[in-house]
Tab-separated table of C-alpha atoms in Angstrom:
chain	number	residue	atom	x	y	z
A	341	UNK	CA	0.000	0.000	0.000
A	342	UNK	CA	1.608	3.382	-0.964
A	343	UNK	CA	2.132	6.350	1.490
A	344	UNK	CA	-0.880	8.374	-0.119
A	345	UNK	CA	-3.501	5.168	0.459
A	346	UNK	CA	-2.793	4.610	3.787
A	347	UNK	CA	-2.866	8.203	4.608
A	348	UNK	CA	-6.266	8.210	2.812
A	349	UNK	CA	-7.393	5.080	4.607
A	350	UNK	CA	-6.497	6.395	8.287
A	351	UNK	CA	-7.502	9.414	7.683
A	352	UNK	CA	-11.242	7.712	6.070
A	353	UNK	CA	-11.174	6.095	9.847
A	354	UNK	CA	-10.893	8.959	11.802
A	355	UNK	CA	-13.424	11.057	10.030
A	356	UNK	CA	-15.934	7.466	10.581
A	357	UNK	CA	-15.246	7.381	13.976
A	358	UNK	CA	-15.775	11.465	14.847
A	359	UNK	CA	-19.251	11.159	12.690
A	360	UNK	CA	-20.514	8.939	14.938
A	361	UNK	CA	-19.260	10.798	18.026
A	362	UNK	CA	-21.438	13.895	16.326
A	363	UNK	CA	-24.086	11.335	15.780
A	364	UNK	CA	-24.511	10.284	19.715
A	365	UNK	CA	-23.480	13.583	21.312
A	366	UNK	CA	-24.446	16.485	19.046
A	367	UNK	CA	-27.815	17.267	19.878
A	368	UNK	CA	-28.053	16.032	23.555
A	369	UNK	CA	-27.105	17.988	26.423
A	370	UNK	CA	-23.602	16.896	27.178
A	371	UNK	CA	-23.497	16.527	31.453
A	372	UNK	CA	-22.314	13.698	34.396
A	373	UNK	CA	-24.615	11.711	32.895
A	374	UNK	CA	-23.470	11.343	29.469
A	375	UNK	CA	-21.952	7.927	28.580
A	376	UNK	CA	-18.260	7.570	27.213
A	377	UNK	CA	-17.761	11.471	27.071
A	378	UNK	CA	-14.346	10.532	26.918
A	379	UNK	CA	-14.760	9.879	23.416
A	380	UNK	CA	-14.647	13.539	22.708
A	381	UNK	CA	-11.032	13.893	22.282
A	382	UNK	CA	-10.011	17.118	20.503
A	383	UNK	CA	-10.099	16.756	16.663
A	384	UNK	CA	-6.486	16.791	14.489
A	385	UNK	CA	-7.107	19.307	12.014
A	386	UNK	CA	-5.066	17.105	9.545
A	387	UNK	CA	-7.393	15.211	8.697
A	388	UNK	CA	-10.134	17.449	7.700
A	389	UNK	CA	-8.641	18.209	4.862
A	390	UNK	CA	-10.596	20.784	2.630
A	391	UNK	CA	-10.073	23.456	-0.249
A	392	UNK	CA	-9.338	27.243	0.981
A	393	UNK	CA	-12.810	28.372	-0.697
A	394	UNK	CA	-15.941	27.674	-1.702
A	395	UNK	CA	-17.830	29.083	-4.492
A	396	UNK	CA	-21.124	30.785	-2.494
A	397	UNK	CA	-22.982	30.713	-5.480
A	398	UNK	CA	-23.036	26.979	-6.307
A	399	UNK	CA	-25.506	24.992	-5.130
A	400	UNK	CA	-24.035	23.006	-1.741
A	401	UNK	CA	-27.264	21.178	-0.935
A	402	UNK	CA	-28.136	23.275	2.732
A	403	UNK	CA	-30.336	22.519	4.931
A	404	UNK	CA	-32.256	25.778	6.319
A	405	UNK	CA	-35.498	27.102	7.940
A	406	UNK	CA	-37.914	28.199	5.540
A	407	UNK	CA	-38.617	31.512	8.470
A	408	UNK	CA	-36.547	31.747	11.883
A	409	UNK	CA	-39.533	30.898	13.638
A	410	UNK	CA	-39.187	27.266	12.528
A	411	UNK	CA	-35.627	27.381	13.452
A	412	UNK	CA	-35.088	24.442	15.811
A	413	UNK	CA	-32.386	26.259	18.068
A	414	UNK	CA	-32.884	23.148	20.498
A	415	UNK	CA	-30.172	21.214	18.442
A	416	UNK	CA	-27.319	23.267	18.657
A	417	UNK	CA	-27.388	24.731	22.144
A	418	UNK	CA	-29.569	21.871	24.087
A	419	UNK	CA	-27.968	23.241	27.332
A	420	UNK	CA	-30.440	26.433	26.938
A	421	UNK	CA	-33.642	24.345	26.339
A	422	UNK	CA	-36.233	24.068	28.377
A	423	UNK	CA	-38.164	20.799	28.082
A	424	UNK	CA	-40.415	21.952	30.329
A	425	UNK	CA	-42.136	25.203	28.465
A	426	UNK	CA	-40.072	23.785	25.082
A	427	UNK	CA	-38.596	26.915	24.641
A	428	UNK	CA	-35.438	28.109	24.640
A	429	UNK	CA	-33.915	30.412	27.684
A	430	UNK	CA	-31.385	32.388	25.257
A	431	UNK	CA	-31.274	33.334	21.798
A	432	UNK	CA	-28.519	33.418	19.599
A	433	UNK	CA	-26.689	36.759	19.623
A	434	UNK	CA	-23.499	36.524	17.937
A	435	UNK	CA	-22.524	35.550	14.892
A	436	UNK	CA	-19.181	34.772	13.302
A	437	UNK	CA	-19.986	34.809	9.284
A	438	UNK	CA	-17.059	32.149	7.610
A	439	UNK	CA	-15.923	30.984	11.130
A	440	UNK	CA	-12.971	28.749	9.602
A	441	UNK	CA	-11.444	26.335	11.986
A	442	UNK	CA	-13.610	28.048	15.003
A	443	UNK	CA	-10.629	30.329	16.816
A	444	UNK	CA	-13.103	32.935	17.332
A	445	UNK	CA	-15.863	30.948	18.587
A	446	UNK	CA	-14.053	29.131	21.254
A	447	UNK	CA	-12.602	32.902	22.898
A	448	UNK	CA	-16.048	34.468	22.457
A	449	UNK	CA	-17.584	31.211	24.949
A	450	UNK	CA	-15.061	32.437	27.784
A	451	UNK	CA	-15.530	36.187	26.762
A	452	UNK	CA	-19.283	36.134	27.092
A	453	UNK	CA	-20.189	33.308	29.024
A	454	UNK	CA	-23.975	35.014	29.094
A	455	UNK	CA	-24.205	35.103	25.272
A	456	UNK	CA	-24.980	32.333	22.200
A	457	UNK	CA	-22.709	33.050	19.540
A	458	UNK	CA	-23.062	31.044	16.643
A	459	UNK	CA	-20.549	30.136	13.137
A	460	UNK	CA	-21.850	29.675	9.846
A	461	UNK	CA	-19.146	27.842	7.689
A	462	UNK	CA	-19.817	26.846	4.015
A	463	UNK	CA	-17.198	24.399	3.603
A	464	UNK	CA	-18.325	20.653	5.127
A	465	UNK	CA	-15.198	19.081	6.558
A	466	UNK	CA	-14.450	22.441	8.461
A	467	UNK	CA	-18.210	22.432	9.780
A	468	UNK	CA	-17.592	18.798	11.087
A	469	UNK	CA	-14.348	20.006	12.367
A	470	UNK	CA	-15.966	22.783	14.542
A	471	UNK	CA	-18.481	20.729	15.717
A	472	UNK	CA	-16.068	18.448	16.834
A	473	UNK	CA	-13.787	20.436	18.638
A	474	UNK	CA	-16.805	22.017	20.113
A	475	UNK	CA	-18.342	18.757	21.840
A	476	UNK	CA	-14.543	17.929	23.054
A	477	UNK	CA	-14.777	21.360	25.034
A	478	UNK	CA	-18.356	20.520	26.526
A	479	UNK	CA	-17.027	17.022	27.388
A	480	UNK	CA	-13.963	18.787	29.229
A	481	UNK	CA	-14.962	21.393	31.000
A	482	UNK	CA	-18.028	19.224	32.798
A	483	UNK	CA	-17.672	21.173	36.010
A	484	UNK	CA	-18.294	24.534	34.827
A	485	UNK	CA	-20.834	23.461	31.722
A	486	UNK	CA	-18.222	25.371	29.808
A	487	UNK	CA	-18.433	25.923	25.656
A	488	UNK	CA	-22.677	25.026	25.583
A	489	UNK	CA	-22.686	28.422	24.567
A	490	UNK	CA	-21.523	28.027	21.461
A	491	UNK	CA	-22.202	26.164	18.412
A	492	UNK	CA	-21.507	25.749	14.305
A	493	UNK	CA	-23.590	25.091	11.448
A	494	UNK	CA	-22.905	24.891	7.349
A	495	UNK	CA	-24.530	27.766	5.342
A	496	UNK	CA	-24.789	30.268	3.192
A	497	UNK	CA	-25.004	33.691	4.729
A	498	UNK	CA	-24.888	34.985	1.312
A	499	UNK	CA	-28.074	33.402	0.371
A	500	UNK	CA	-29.854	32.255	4.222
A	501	UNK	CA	-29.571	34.804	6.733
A	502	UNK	CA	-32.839	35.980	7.250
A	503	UNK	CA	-33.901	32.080	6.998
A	504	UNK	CA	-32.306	31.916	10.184
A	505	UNK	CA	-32.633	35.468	12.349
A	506	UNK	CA	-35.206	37.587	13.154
A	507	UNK	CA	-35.548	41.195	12.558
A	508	UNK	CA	-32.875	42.704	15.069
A	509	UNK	CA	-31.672	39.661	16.476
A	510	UNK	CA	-27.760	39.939	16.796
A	511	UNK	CA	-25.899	42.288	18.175
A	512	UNK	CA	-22.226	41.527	16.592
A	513	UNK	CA	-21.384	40.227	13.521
A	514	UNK	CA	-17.716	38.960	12.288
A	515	UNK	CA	-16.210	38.725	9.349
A	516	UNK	CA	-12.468	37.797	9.846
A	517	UNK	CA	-10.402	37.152	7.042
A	518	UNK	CA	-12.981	36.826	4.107
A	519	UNK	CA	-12.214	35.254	1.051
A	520	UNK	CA	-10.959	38.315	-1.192
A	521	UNK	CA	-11.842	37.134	-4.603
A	522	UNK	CA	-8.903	39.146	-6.195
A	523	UNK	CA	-10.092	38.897	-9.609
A	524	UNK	CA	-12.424	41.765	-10.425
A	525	UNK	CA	-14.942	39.486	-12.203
A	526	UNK	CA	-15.520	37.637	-8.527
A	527	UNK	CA	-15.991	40.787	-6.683
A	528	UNK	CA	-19.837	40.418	-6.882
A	529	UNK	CA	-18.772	37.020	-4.463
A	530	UNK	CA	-17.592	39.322	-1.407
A	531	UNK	CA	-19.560	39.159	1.759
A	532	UNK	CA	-19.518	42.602	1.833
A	533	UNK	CA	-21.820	44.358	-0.702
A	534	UNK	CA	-24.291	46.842	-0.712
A	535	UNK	CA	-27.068	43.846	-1.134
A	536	UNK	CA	-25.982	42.107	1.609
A	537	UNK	CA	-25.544	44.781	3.722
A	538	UNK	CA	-28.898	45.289	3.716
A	539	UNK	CA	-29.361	41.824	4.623
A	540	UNK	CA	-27.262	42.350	7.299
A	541	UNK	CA	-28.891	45.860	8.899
A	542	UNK	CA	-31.683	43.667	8.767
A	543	UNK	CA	-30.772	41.090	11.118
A	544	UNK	CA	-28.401	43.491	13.298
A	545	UNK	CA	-30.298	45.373	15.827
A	546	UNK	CA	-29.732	49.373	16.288
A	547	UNK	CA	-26.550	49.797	17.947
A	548	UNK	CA	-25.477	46.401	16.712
A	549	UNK	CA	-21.788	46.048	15.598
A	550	UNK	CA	-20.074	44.694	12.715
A	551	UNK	CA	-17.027	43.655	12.903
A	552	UNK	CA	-14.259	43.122	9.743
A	553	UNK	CA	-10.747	42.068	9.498
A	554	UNK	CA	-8.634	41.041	7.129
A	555	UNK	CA	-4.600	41.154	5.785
A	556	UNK	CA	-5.679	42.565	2.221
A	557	UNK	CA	-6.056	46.042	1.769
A	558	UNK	CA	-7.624	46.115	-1.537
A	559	UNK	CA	-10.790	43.713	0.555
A	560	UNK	CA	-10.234	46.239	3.632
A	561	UNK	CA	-10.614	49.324	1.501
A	562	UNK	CA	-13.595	47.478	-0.430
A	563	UNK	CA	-15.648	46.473	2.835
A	564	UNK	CA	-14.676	50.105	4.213
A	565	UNK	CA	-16.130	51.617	1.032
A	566	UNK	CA	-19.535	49.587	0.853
A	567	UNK	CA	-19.976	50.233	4.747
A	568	UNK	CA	-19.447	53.503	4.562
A	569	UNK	CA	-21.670	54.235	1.324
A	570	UNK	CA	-24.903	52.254	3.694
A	571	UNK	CA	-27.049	54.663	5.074
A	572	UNK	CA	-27.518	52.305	8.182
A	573	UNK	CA	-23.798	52.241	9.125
A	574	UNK	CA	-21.564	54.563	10.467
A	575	UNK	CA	-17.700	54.188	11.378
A	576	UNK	CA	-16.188	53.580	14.964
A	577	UNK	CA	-13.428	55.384	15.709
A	578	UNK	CA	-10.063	54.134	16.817
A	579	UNK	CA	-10.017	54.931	20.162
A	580	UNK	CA	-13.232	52.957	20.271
A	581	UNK	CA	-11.561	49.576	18.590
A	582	UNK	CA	-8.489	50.357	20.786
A	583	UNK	CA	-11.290	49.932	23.846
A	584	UNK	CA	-13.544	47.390	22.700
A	585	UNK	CA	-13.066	44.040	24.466
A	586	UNK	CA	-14.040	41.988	20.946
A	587	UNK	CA	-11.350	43.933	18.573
A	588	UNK	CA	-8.866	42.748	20.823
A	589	UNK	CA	-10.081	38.639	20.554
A	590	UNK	CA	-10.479	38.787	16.886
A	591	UNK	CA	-7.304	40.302	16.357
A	592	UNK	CA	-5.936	37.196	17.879
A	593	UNK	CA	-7.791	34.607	17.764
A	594	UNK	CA	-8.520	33.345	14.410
A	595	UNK	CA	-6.229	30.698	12.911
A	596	UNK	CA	-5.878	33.236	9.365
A	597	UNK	CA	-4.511	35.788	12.188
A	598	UNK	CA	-2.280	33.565	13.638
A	599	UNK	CA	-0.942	33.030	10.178
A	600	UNK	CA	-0.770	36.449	9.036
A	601	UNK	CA	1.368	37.404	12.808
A	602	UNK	CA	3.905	34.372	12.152
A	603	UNK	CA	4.011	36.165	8.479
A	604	UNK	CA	4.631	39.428	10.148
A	605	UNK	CA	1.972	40.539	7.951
A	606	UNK	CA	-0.575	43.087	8.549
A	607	UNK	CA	-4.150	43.448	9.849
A	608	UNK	CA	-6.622	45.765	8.486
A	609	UNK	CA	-9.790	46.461	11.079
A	610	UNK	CA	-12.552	48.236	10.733
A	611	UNK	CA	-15.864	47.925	13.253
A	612	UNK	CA	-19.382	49.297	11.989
A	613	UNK	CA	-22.384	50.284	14.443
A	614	UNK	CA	-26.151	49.517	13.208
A	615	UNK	CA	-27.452	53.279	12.720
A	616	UNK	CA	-31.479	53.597	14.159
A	617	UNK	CA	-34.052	53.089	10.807
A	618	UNK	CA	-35.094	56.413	9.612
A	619	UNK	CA	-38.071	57.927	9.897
A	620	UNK	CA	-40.886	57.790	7.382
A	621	UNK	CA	-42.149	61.291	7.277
């Protein structure tokens, strides 16, 4: 058996074994009474191997709500269900748009221990990744019910937001390290465009805050320039991202940040607060 079979066979195992670790534990609430939670052993990110990008605009076969009222919020976060009034005792607040590997996610659980913050990842064997390293944290931190806070799910924000979020419903929204599409014919395949900004006002309540990085200028000065231009969006200032608690985690966090700091490379921020709707006169 060559090198490249048997790295294709183990690595075929592994990905068996974690699916049906997600099958038993991913929708039940992980606690002392869970059997074998010492299955959930930290994933190896080698062997969820995956291309860079995904085109949002092909058809990826999603699963999504047909209205956020049928949303079934239960599934991801069963530590904030109540099986008594079937309702849940939080809603989702956060969202990380393209969470990658989940570097955010796992500082915003300890950041905001009070919040849901959720990741929406396109691309399937980083999804299954996330979720995995996710139930490894429930399963370790028993004792303090740490990481039920958070969760990940594959989708299209591009094309399923509002499937998923009512009117108003977040308060922060991240977008670290976006796929730039460098060609000028992929532009329209940002995340940031005046379209889905609108999208995005939509689900962000007033006050709400988005939050970009990245280590391309050309994207920076693009996202800067469509933010900027939406009449529901004004600017933060630097003292304010110099203050603010979740510039400082993002800048750090992510796994592309990481990267970019052992590059010596540099990071381009810029933080956006939810203007109030106009008034209809």
């Amino acid at each position: 058996m060559s090198f490249e079979s048997s790295a294709a066979s183990r690595r075929k195992a592994y990905r068996a074994e974690k699916e049906q670790n997600r099958k038993v534990f991913k929708h039940v609430k992980i606690d002392d009474s869970t059997v074998e939670v010492d299955k959930l052993e930290l994933p190896k990110k080698r062997y969820y191997r995956q291309r860079a990008h995904s085109n949002p605009f092909s058809d990826h076969q999603l699963e999504y709500p047909v209205s956020p009222d049928l949303m079934d919020w239960s599934k991801l976060y069963p530590h904030y269900y109540d099986k008594d009034t079937k309702q849940m005792t939080k809603d989702v607040t956060i969202a990380d748009i393209g969470c990658g590997f989940g570097g955010l996610l796992v500082d915003l659980a300890t950041a905001f221990p009070d919040k849901l913050a959720l990741g929406m990842e396109i691309r399937v064997q980083v999804t299954n990744y996330v979720e995995d390293r996710i139930l490894a944290l429930r399963g370790k931190h028993l004792e303090t019910q740490g990481y039920q806070n958070i969760s990940v799910l594959r989708g299209n924000a591009m094309k399923f937001l509002p499937n998923f979020f009512k009117k108003g419903q977040l308060e922060k929204m991240f977008f670290c390290f976006p796929d730039p599409h460098f060609k000028q014919r992929k532009h329209k395949a940002r995340i940031i465009t005046n379209t889905l900004l609108s999208d995005y006002a939509y689900v962000l309540r007033e006050g709400g805050i988005i939050y970009t990085i990245t280590d391309v200028l050309d994207l920076h000065e693009w996202m800067v320039k469509h933010l900027e231009m939406h009449p529901l969006f004004e600017r933060m200032d630097q003292k304010w991202e110099s203050e603010d608690k979740c510039v400082e985690i993002m800048t750090h966090s992510t796994e592309e940040g990481k990267k970019v700091e052992r590059k010596k490379g540099d990071k381009h921020i810029a933080c956006f607060r939810r203007l109030p709707n106009p008034q209809i006169v």
